[in-house]
Amino acid sequence: MEPWANDNMTRVLQAIPLTQEHFAPFGDVIETKGARHFPINDGAIVRYHDLARIELDAAGRSLISIFECSRVSELPHRITLVERHVLGSQAFIPMVPARMLIVVAPPGDPPTPEQLCAFVSSGEQGINYRSGVWHVPLLAFDKGQRFFVVDRGGPGNNCDEKTFDDGEVLVEWI
Amino acid sequence: MEPWANDNMTRVLQAIPLTQEHFAPFGDVIETKGARHFPINDGAIVRYHDLARIELDAAGRSLISIFECSRVSELPHRITLVERHVLGSQAFIPMVPARMLIVVAPPGDPPTPEQLCAFVSSGEQGINYRSGVWHVPLLAFDKGQRFFVVDRGGPGNNCDEKTFDDGEVLVEWI
């Protein structure tokens, strides 16, 4: 029996498949499904248009970066930390299809374990966290996986953290 | 014999492999190779940082979109049009590894055939066109290929075109 199985102090989150509907309070799901689209370039290209709201404070600028995972995640997964960026949004798009484990809480005071929600992306979906949304750092299931990232650079503190005790929050499949 | 083979009026461009060094006058090559990087998230992630300069006029905002190719390109390829966006940069990143055919000319007056340069990306490279750089619309080699795009939305005309006669410009492998 796993050590958390009989521990009433553990908040066990059940990760559900990521959908725009359920993720809406936290940001955007970046995918072509259901997206506004139209032909461009004389019909050679379909443009799925404006899929995520990039947020930025007046002193900031948008950055394009690549994140490469050097550590593997798996489920069940212990959550020890969430963070938020209050000066801008943050988007992650897989550079080859790759699922992400996503754990979020609404903007506001540092979340309690009860306020957390968990999702697993399809592999082809990207996400964009709205400014101020609490979220786990990037968690992918394959070492070496790369994600294209659009976030905010500039002066000022743009990262707050909230830690949890080991065993306080656990994520498993629904 | 191909119809252009003995036609002195055809400018034949030889496409070379895309490198940051050669592409520098036109924008950024978005890749991890040679990029500034550092560990984040307690060593779980390597961040390849700030790989492209996003440009934007005061009235614009950055958009995140997905382009899907409905038509296949191949080499040799006849170039009939280049375009430029004077109000912002435009970045393309393949969502699964996929090569792009890239034909560019420096900012300024509409280019003559002699001013054009051609590149082919490795498949894992992305590109970011600087504002005002003349370039072909997205040309991929596989139908259905998707690219993640960061460009500019907002008021004003942000697309100028320069057309070439059929057979005036041809791209082939080096």
mmCIF file of C-alpha atoms in Angstrom:
data_model
loop_
_atom_site.group_PDB
_atom_site.id
_atom_site.type_symbol
_atom_site.label_atom_id
_atom_site.label_comp_id
_atom_site.label_asym_id
_atom_site.label_seq_id
_atom_site.Cartn_x
_atom_site.Cartn_y
_atom_site.Cartn_z
ATOM 1 C CA MET A 1 0.000 0.000 0.000
ATOM 2 C CA GLU A 2 1.301 3.440 -0.901
ATOM 3 C CA PRO A 3 2.172 5.588 2.140
ATOM 4 C CA TRP A 4 -0.499 8.189 1.353
ATOM 5 C CA ALA A 5 -3.335 5.733 0.911
ATOM 6 C CA ASN A 6 -4.584 5.952 4.475
ATOM 7 C CA ASP A 7 -3.407 9.450 5.238
ATOM 8 C CA ASN A 8 -6.338 11.804 5.684
ATOM 9 C CA MET A 9 -4.018 14.801 5.625
ATOM 10 C CA THR A 10 -3.200 14.262 1.966
ATOM 11 C CA ARG A 11 -5.219 16.163 -0.605
ATOM 12 C CA VAL A 12 -5.532 13.786 -3.554
ATOM 13 C CA LEU A 13 -6.227 15.629 -6.823
ATOM 14 C CA GLN A 14 -7.653 13.735 -9.740
ATOM 15 C CA ALA A 15 -6.242 15.019 -13.013
ATOM 16 C CA ILE A 16 -8.814 15.345 -15.779
ATOM 17 C CA PRO A 17 -8.256 15.766 -19.528
ATOM 18 C CA LEU A 18 -7.547 19.397 -20.413
ATOM 19 C CA THR A 19 -10.394 21.226 -22.159
ATOM 20 C CA GLN A 20 -10.941 24.898 -22.932
ATOM 21 C CA GLU A 21 -14.182 24.815 -21.011
ATOM 22 C CA HIS A 22 -12.669 23.618 -17.751
ATOM 23 C CA PHE A 23 -9.428 25.584 -18.098
ATOM 24 C CA ALA A 24 -11.105 28.925 -18.915
ATOM 25 C CA PRO A 25 -10.768 30.421 -15.405
ATOM 26 C CA PHE A 26 -7.001 29.908 -15.572
ATOM 27 C CA GLY A 27 -6.146 30.824 -19.158
ATOM 28 C CA ASP A 28 -6.218 29.529 -22.712
ATOM 29 C CA VAL A 29 -5.860 26.092 -24.246
ATOM 30 C CA ILE A 30 -3.852 26.610 -27.436
ATOM 31 C CA GLU A 31 -5.265 24.218 -30.015
ATOM 32 C CA THR A 32 -6.942 24.309 -33.408
ATOM 33 C CA LYS A 33 -10.049 22.467 -32.184
ATOM 34 C CA GLY A 34 -12.979 24.869 -32.137
ATOM 35 C CA ALA A 35 -10.745 27.854 -32.940
ATOM 36 C CA ARG A 36 -11.612 30.718 -35.275
ATOM 37 C CA HIS A 37 -9.807 30.116 -38.546
ATOM 38 C CA PHE A 38 -9.647 31.406 -42.103
ATOM 39 C CA PRO A 39 -7.596 30.822 -45.248
ATOM 40 C CA ILE A 40 -4.608 33.054 -46.001
ATOM 41 C CA ASN A 41 -1.841 33.133 -48.622
ATOM 42 C CA ASP A 42 -4.179 32.401 -51.493
ATOM 43 C CA GLY A 43 -5.534 29.295 -49.786
ATOM 44 C CA ALA A 44 -2.159 27.700 -49.078
ATOM 45 C CA ILE A 45 -2.488 28.160 -45.310
ATOM 46 C CA VAL A 46 -5.265 27.999 -42.732
ATOM 47 C CA ARG A 47 -4.733 30.510 -39.942
ATOM 48 C CA TYR A 48 -6.133 29.533 -36.537
ATOM 49 C CA HIS A 49 -6.193 33.030 -35.196
ATOM 50 C CA ASP A 50 -5.369 34.644 -31.868
ATOM 51 C CA LEU A 51 -5.478 31.559 -29.666
ATOM 52 C CA ALA A 52 -4.110 33.035 -26.444
ATOM 53 C CA ARG A 53 -4.229 36.376 -24.685
ATOM 54 C CA ILE A 54 -0.708 37.622 -24.073
ATOM 55 C CA GLU A 55 -0.638 39.809 -20.954
ATOM 56 C CA LEU A 56 2.160 42.206 -20.146
ATOM 57 C CA ASP A 57 2.733 45.078 -17.718
ATOM 58 C CA ALA A 58 3.812 48.441 -19.119
ATOM 59 C CA ALA A 59 7.498 47.893 -18.307
ATOM 60 C CA GLY A 60 7.621 44.360 -19.698
ATOM 61 C CA ARG A 61 8.257 42.801 -23.083
ATOM 62 C CA SER A 62 7.302 39.434 -24.519
ATOM 63 C CA LEU A 63 10.041 36.801 -24.664
ATOM 64 C CA ILE A 64 10.309 33.742 -26.877
ATOM 65 C CA SER A 65 12.249 30.931 -25.171
ATOM 66 C CA ILE A 66 12.566 27.146 -25.214
ATOM 67 C CA PHE A 67 12.269 25.035 -22.045
ATOM 68 C CA GLU A 68 13.884 21.604 -22.048
ATOM 69 C CA CYS A 69 12.913 19.099 -19.369
ATOM 70 C CA SER A 70 15.822 17.413 -17.632
ATOM 71 C CA ARG A 71 13.623 15.472 -15.204
ATOM 72 C CA VAL A 72 10.737 13.111 -15.800
ATOM 73 C CA SER A 73 7.355 13.387 -14.077
ATOM 74 C CA GLU A 74 4.895 10.577 -13.631
ATOM 75 C CA LEU A 75 1.590 9.969 -11.931
ATOM 76 C CA PRO A 76 0.899 9.787 -9.074
ATOM 77 C CA HIS A 77 2.890 12.994 -8.529
ATOM 78 C CA ARG A 78 3.543 14.894 -5.287
ATOM 79 C CA ILE A 79 3.029 18.642 -5.592
ATOM 80 C CA THR A 80 5.464 20.599 -3.470
ATOM 81 C CA LEU A 81 5.221 24.042 -5.024
ATOM 82 C CA VAL A 82 3.051 26.361 -7.090
ATOM 83 C CA GLU A 83 4.095 29.746 -8.433
ATOM 84 C CA ARG A 84 2.504 32.783 -10.046
ATOM 85 C CA HIS A 85 3.654 35.559 -12.368
ATOM 86 C CA VAL A 86 1.747 38.757 -11.637
ATOM 87 C CA LEU A 87 3.317 40.873 -14.400
ATOM 88 C CA GLY A 88 2.447 38.751 -17.423
ATOM 89 C CA SER A 89 0.975 35.628 -18.947
ATOM 90 C CA GLN A 90 3.026 32.501 -19.703
ATOM 91 C CA ALA A 91 2.397 30.148 -22.629
ATOM 92 C CA PHE A 92 3.790 26.631 -23.179
ATOM 93 C CA ILE A 93 3.534 24.799 -26.499
ATOM 94 C CA PRO A 94 5.083 21.350 -27.055
ATOM 95 C CA MET A 95 7.663 21.243 -29.886
ATOM 96 C CA VAL A 96 6.806 17.626 -30.547
ATOM 97 C CA PRO A 97 3.553 16.222 -29.177
ATOM 98 C CA ALA A 98 4.001 15.804 -25.403
ATOM 99 C CA ARG A 99 1.604 15.777 -22.506
ATOM 100 C CA MET A 100 1.869 18.164 -19.567
ATOM 101 C CA LEU A 101 0.660 17.746 -16.008
ATOM 102 C CA ILE A 102 -1.051 21.005 -15.090
ATOM 103 C CA VAL A 103 -2.023 21.992 -11.546
ATOM 104 C CA VAL A 104 -3.578 25.407 -11.016
ATOM 105 C CA ALA A 105 -5.428 27.650 -8.572
ATOM 106 C CA PRO A 106 -7.199 30.963 -9.166
ATOM 107 C CA PRO A 107 -5.427 34.310 -8.694
ATOM 108 C CA GLY A 108 -5.470 35.727 -5.192
ATOM 109 C CA ASP A 109 -4.000 34.600 -1.874
ATOM 110 C CA PRO A 110 -1.637 31.611 -1.932
ATOM 111 C CA PRO A 111 -3.873 28.593 -2.459
ATOM 112 C CA THR A 112 -4.794 25.916 0.030
ATOM 113 C CA PRO A 113 -4.563 22.303 -1.180
ATOM 114 C CA GLU A 114 -8.353 22.330 -1.551
ATOM 115 C CA GLN A 115 -8.210 25.120 -4.143
ATOM 116 C CA LEU A 116 -5.984 23.223 -6.574
ATOM 117 C CA CYS A 117 -7.261 21.674 -9.835
ATOM 118 C CA ALA A 118 -5.325 19.234 -12.020
ATOM 119 C CA PHE A 119 -5.354 18.578 -15.770
ATOM 120 C CA VAL A 120 -3.379 16.493 -18.227
ATOM 121 C CA SER A 121 -3.007 17.888 -21.763
ATOM 122 C CA SER A 122 -3.490 15.758 -24.855
ATOM 123 C CA GLY A 123 0.068 16.157 -26.076
ATOM 124 C CA GLU A 124 -0.831 18.463 -28.947
ATOM 125 C CA GLN A 125 -2.402 21.129 -26.761
ATOM 126 C CA GLY A 126 -0.534 24.172 -25.533
ATOM 127 C CA ILE A 127 -1.577 26.325 -22.588
ATOM 128 C CA ASN A 128 -1.376 29.966 -21.609
ATOM 129 C CA TYR A 129 -1.592 30.901 -17.943
ATOM 130 C CA ARG A 130 -3.225 34.226 -17.248
ATOM 131 C CA SER A 131 -1.242 36.673 -15.160
ATOM 132 C CA GLY A 132 -1.590 35.868 -11.451
ATOM 133 C CA VAL A 133 -2.816 32.280 -11.869
ATOM 134 C CA TRP A 134 -1.069 29.882 -9.463
ATOM 135 C CA HIS A 135 0.444 26.929 -11.292
ATOM 136 C CA VAL A 136 3.040 24.204 -10.973
ATOM 137 C CA PRO A 137 6.301 24.682 -12.840
ATOM 138 C CA LEU A 138 6.359 22.858 -16.187
ATOM 139 C CA LEU A 139 5.841 19.113 -15.656
ATOM 140 C CA ALA A 140 6.321 16.854 -18.664
ATOM 141 C CA PHE A 141 6.363 13.091 -18.832
ATOM 142 C CA ASP A 142 9.432 12.637 -21.003
ATOM 143 C CA LYS A 143 13.006 13.685 -20.356
ATOM 144 C CA GLY A 144 14.439 15.883 -23.084
ATOM 145 C CA GLN A 145 11.013 17.167 -24.055
ATOM 146 C CA ARG A 146 11.076 20.724 -25.356
ATOM 147 C CA PHE A 147 8.434 23.406 -25.064
ATOM 148 C CA PHE A 148 8.181 26.719 -26.800
ATOM 149 C CA VAL A 149 7.492 29.437 -24.224
ATOM 150 C CA VAL A 150 6.105 32.967 -24.553
ATOM 151 C CA ASP A 151 6.365 34.886 -21.309
ATOM 152 C CA ARG A 152 7.337 38.238 -19.867
ATOM 153 C CA GLY A 153 10.734 39.781 -19.373
ATOM 154 C CA GLY A 154 11.575 43.070 -17.680
ATOM 155 C CA PRO A 155 12.205 44.692 -14.315
ATOM 156 C CA GLY A 156 10.457 43.811 -11.057
ATOM 157 C CA ASN A 157 9.614 40.631 -9.149
ATOM 158 C CA ASN A 158 7.468 38.436 -11.354
ATOM 159 C CA CYS A 159 7.546 35.164 -9.410
ATOM 160 C CA ASP A 160 5.839 34.330 -6.111
ATOM 161 C CA GLU A 161 5.911 30.803 -4.700
ATOM 162 C CA LYS A 162 3.743 28.802 -2.353
ATOM 163 C CA THR A 163 5.194 25.551 -1.033
ATOM 164 C CA PHE A 164 3.393 22.494 0.304
ATOM 165 C CA ASP A 165 4.708 19.886 2.702
ATOM 166 C CA ASP A 166 5.824 16.627 1.190
ATOM 167 C CA GLY A 167 2.741 14.413 1.129
ATOM 168 C CA GLU A 168 0.315 17.320 1.499
ATOM 169 C CA VAL A 169 -0.832 17.270 -2.143
ATOM 170 C CA LEU A 170 -0.840 14.323 -4.513
ATOM 171 C CA VAL A 171 -2.077 14.110 -8.118
ATOM 172 C CA GLU A 172 -3.348 10.920 -9.670
ATOM 173 C CA TRP A 173 -5.318 9.996 -12.776
ATOM 174 C CA ILE A 174 -9.050 10.369 -12.605
ATOM 175 C CA MET B 1 14.986 19.949 -70.214
ATOM 176 C CA GLU B 2 13.118 22.203 -67.800
ATOM 177 C CA PRO B 3 11.693 25.330 -69.406
ATOM 178 C CA TRP B 4 13.814 27.699 -67.294
ATOM 179 C CA ALA B 5 17.106 25.924 -67.956
ATOM 180 C CA ASN B 6 18.122 28.099 -70.866
ATOM 181 C CA ASP B 7 16.216 31.202 -69.887
ATOM 182 C CA ASN B 8 18.585 33.992 -68.980
ATOM 183 C CA MET B 9 15.708 36.036 -67.555
ATOM 184 C CA THR B 10 15.223 33.615 -64.669
ATOM 185 C CA ARG B 11 16.974 34.382 -61.408
ATOM 186 C CA VAL B 12 17.905 31.005 -59.940
ATOM 187 C CA LEU B 13 18.371 31.125 -56.153
ATOM 188 C CA GLN B 14 20.315 28.387 -54.459
ATOM 189 C CA ALA B 15 18.851 27.611 -51.049
ATOM 190 C CA ILE B 16 21.436 27.088 -48.335
ATOM 191 C CA PRO B 17 21.011 25.529 -44.877
ATOM 192 C CA LEU B 18 19.642 28.044 -42.387
ATOM 193 C CA THR B 19 22.147 29.346 -39.828
ATOM 194 C CA GLN B 20 21.969 32.208 -37.362
ATOM 195 C CA GLU B 21 25.079 33.717 -38.913
ATOM 196 C CA HIS B 22 23.663 33.963 -42.411
ATOM 197 C CA PHE B 23 20.114 34.821 -41.341
ATOM 198 C CA ALA B 24 21.131 37.613 -38.927
ATOM 199 C CA PRO B 25 20.303 40.517 -41.313
ATOM 200 C CA PHE B 26 16.726 39.238 -41.585
ATOM 201 C CA GLY B 27 15.891 38.124 -38.045
ATOM 202 C CA ASP B 28 16.423 35.312 -35.566
ATOM 203 C CA VAL B 29 16.846 31.572 -35.894
ATOM 204 C CA ILE B 30 14.941 30.079 -32.957
ATOM 205 C CA GLU B 31 16.949 27.092 -31.773
ATOM 206 C CA THR B 32 18.746 25.864 -28.687
ATOM 207 C CA LYS B 33 22.104 25.508 -30.480
ATOM 208 C CA GLY B 34 24.459 28.172 -29.184
ATOM 209 C CA ALA B 35 21.724 29.871 -27.177
ATOM 210 C CA ARG B 36 22.118 31.368 -23.706
ATOM 211 C CA HIS B 37 20.655 28.922 -21.218
ATOM 212 C CA PHE B 38 20.420 28.292 -17.501
ATOM 213 C CA PRO B 39 18.681 25.853 -15.144
ATOM 214 C CA ILE B 40 15.354 26.799 -13.564
ATOM 215 C CA ASN B 41 12.776 25.043 -11.390
ATOM 216 C CA ASP B 42 15.358 23.500 -9.093
ATOM 217 C CA GLY B 43 17.214 21.954 -12.013
ATOM 218 C CA ALA B 44 14.205 20.245 -13.582
ATOM 219 C CA ILE B 45 14.233 22.535 -16.633
ATOM 220 C CA VAL B 46 16.852 24.181 -18.820
ATOM 221 C CA ARG B 47 15.682 27.558 -20.075
ATOM 222 C CA TYR B 48 17.068 28.650 -23.465
ATOM 223 C CA HIS B 49 16.352 32.297 -22.959
ATOM 224 C CA ASP B 50 15.050 35.108 -25.135
ATOM 225 C CA LEU B 51 15.663 33.562 -28.550
ATOM 226 C CA ALA B 52 13.847 36.086 -30.726
ATOM 227 C CA ARG B 53 13.217 39.822 -30.646
ATOM 228 C CA ILE B 54 9.484 40.458 -30.764
ATOM 229 C CA GLU B 55 8.823 43.816 -32.445
ATOM 230 C CA LEU B 56 5.558 45.694 -32.141
ATOM 231 C CA ASP B 57 4.285 49.187 -32.912
ATOM 232 C CA ALA B 58 2.633 51.155 -30.122
ATOM 233 C CA ALA B 59 -0.911 50.343 -31.291
ATOM 234 C CA GLY B 60 -0.254 46.619 -31.772
ATOM 235 C CA ARG B 61 -0.385 43.551 -29.579
ATOM 236 C CA SER B 62 1.302 40.185 -29.898
ATOM 237 C CA LEU B 63 -0.849 37.326 -31.190
ATOM 238 C CA ILE B 64 -0.374 33.585 -30.735
ATOM 239 C CA SER B 65 -1.790 31.622 -33.689
ATOM 240 C CA ILE B 66 -1.350 28.308 -35.489
ATOM 241 C CA PHE B 67 -0.785 28.076 -39.263
ATOM 242 C CA GLU B 68 -1.674 24.822 -41.001
ATOM 243 C CA CYS B 69 -0.356 24.180 -44.511
ATOM 244 C CA SER B 70 -2.957 23.001 -46.997
ATOM 245 C CA ARG B 71 -0.562 22.951 -49.940
ATOM 246 C CA VAL B 72 2.776 21.233 -50.414
ATOM 247 C CA SER B 73 5.926 22.978 -51.612
ATOM 248 C CA GLU B 74 8.878 21.305 -53.235
ATOM 249 C CA LEU B 75 12.157 22.264 -54.856
ATOM 250 C CA PRO B 76 12.693 23.633 -57.412
ATOM 251 C CA HIS B 77 10.093 26.235 -56.429
ATOM 252 C CA ARG B 78 8.902 29.278 -58.383
ATOM 253 C CA ILE B 79 8.656 32.436 -56.267
ATOM 254 C CA THR B 80 5.765 34.642 -57.314
ATOM 255 C CA LEU B 81 5.412 36.871 -54.272
ATOM 256 C CA VAL B 82 7.167 38.267 -51.226
ATOM 257 C CA GLU B 83 5.547 40.306 -48.487
ATOM 258 C CA ARG B 84 6.567 42.432 -45.532
ATOM 259 C CA HIS B 85 5.020 43.458 -42.225
ATOM 260 C CA VAL B 86 6.201 46.916 -41.223
ATOM 261 C CA LEU B 87 4.383 47.075 -37.868
ATOM 262 C CA GLY B 88 5.809 43.999 -36.195
ATOM 263 C CA SER B 89 7.957 40.877 -36.296
ATOM 264 C CA GLN B 90 6.622 37.447 -37.230
ATOM 265 C CA ALA B 91 7.865 34.149 -35.771
ATOM 266 C CA PHE B 92 7.242 30.609 -37.062
ATOM 267 C CA ILE B 93 8.039 27.488 -35.025
ATOM 268 C CA PRO B 94 7.238 23.978 -36.288
ATOM 269 C CA MET B 95 4.897 22.004 -33.990
ATOM 270 C CA VAL B 96 6.497 18.773 -35.110
ATOM 271 C CA PRO B 97 9.892 18.887 -36.808
ATOM 272 C CA ALA B 98 9.327 20.254 -40.346
ATOM 273 C CA ARG B 99 11.523 22.120 -42.784
ATOM 274 C CA MET B 100 10.635 25.520 -44.212
ATOM 275 C CA LEU B 101 11.711 27.122 -47.464
ATOM 276 C CA ILE B 102 12.685 30.692 -46.617
ATOM 277 C CA VAL B 103 13.244 33.424 -49.199
ATOM 278 C CA VAL B 104 14.057 36.910 -47.933
ATOM 279 C CA ALA B 105 15.280 40.358 -48.877
ATOM 280 C CA PRO B 106 16.388 43.264 -46.676
ATOM 281 C CA PRO B 107 13.949 45.996 -45.567
ATOM 282 C CA GLY B 108 13.525 48.900 -47.949
ATOM 283 C CA ASP B 109 12.135 49.234 -51.450
ATOM 284 C CA PRO B 110 10.414 46.194 -52.984
ATOM 285 C CA PRO B 111 13.250 43.819 -53.851
ATOM 286 C CA THR B 112 14.538 42.916 -57.277
ATOM 287 C CA PRO B 113 15.119 39.206 -57.977
ATOM 288 C CA GLU B 114 18.845 39.824 -57.451
ATOM 289 C CA GLN B 115 18.274 40.916 -53.834
ATOM 290 C CA LEU B 116 16.608 37.674 -52.743
ATOM 291 C CA CYS B 117 18.333 35.042 -50.561
ATOM 292 C CA ALA B 118 17.038 31.516 -49.921
ATOM 293 C CA PHE B 119 17.412 29.140 -46.968
ATOM 294 C CA VAL B 120 16.025 25.780 -45.912
ATOM 295 C CA SER B 121 15.563 25.204 -42.164
ATOM 296 C CA SER B 122 16.652 21.990 -40.464
ATOM 297 C CA GLY B 123 13.149 21.033 -39.387
ATOM 298 C CA GLU B 124 13.714 21.785 -35.715
ATOM 299 C CA GLN B 125 14.603 25.435 -36.257
ATOM 300 C CA GLY B 126 12.100 28.259 -35.951
ATOM 301 C CA ILE B 127 12.529 31.705 -37.447
ATOM 302 C CA ASN B 128 11.552 35.249 -36.559
ATOM 303 C CA TYR B 129 11.365 37.844 -39.322
ATOM 304 C CA ARG B 130 12.250 41.350 -38.237
ATOM 305 C CA SER B 131 9.718 44.047 -38.991
ATOM 306 C CA GLY B 132 10.021 45.206 -42.597
ATOM 307 C CA VAL B 133 11.972 42.208 -43.905
ATOM 308 C CA TRP B 134 10.619 40.971 -47.253
ATOM 309 C CA HIS B 135 9.818 37.245 -47.162
ATOM 310 C CA VAL B 136 7.817 34.570 -48.868
ATOM 311 C CA PRO B 137 4.620 33.424 -47.179
ATOM 312 C CA LEU B 138 5.113 30.228 -45.131
ATOM 313 C CA LEU B 139 6.340 27.405 -47.383
ATOM 314 C CA ALA B 140 6.494 23.931 -45.858
ATOM 315 C CA PHE B 141 7.214 20.634 -47.529
ATOM 316 C CA ASP B 142 4.413 18.587 -46.002
ATOM 317 C CA LYS B 143 0.683 19.079 -46.240
ATOM 318 C CA GLY B 144 -1.032 19.351 -42.872
ATOM 319 C CA GLN B 145 2.132 20.644 -41.226
ATOM 320 C CA ARG B 146 1.424 23.059 -38.373
ATOM 321 C CA PHE B 147 3.446 26.015 -37.214
ATOM 322 C CA PHE B 148 3.111 28.055 -34.086
ATOM 323 C CA VAL B 149 3.116 31.748 -34.990
ATOM 324 C CA VAL B 150 3.776 34.883 -32.934
ATOM 325 C CA ASP B 151 2.968 38.033 -34.849
ATOM 326 C CA ARG B 152 1.262 41.395 -34.563
ATOM 327 C CA GLY B 153 -2.404 42.283 -34.416
ATOM 328 C CA GLY B 154 -3.965 45.726 -34.357
ATOM 329 C CA PRO B 155 -5.087 48.613 -36.575
ATOM 330 C CA GLY B 156 -3.363 49.777 -39.761
ATOM 331 C CA ASN B 157 -2.004 48.159 -42.909
ATOM 332 C CA ASN B 158 0.640 45.650 -41.915
ATOM 333 C CA CYS B 159 1.128 43.772 -45.190
ATOM 334 C CA ASP B 160 2.778 44.976 -48.393
ATOM 335 C CA GLU B 161 3.349 42.653 -51.331
ATOM 336 C CA LYS B 162 5.756 42.509 -54.247
ATOM 337 C CA THR B 163 4.915 40.087 -57.027
ATOM 338 C CA PHE B 164 7.208 38.480 -59.584
ATOM 339 C CA ASP B 165 6.306 37.154 -63.003
ATOM 340 C CA ASP B 166 5.975 33.426 -63.312
ATOM 341 C CA GLY B 167 9.432 32.123 -64.155
ATOM 342 C CA GLU B 168 11.198 35.269 -62.966
ATOM 343 C CA VAL B 169 12.523 33.701 -59.744
ATOM 344 C CA LEU B 170 13.250 30.051 -59.096
ATOM 345 C CA VAL B 171 14.699 28.386 -55.980
ATOM 346 C CA GLU B 172 16.655 25.158 -56.113
ATOM 347 C CA TRP B 173 18.925 23.269 -53.738
ATOM 348 C CA ILE B 174 22.499 24.412 -53.514
#
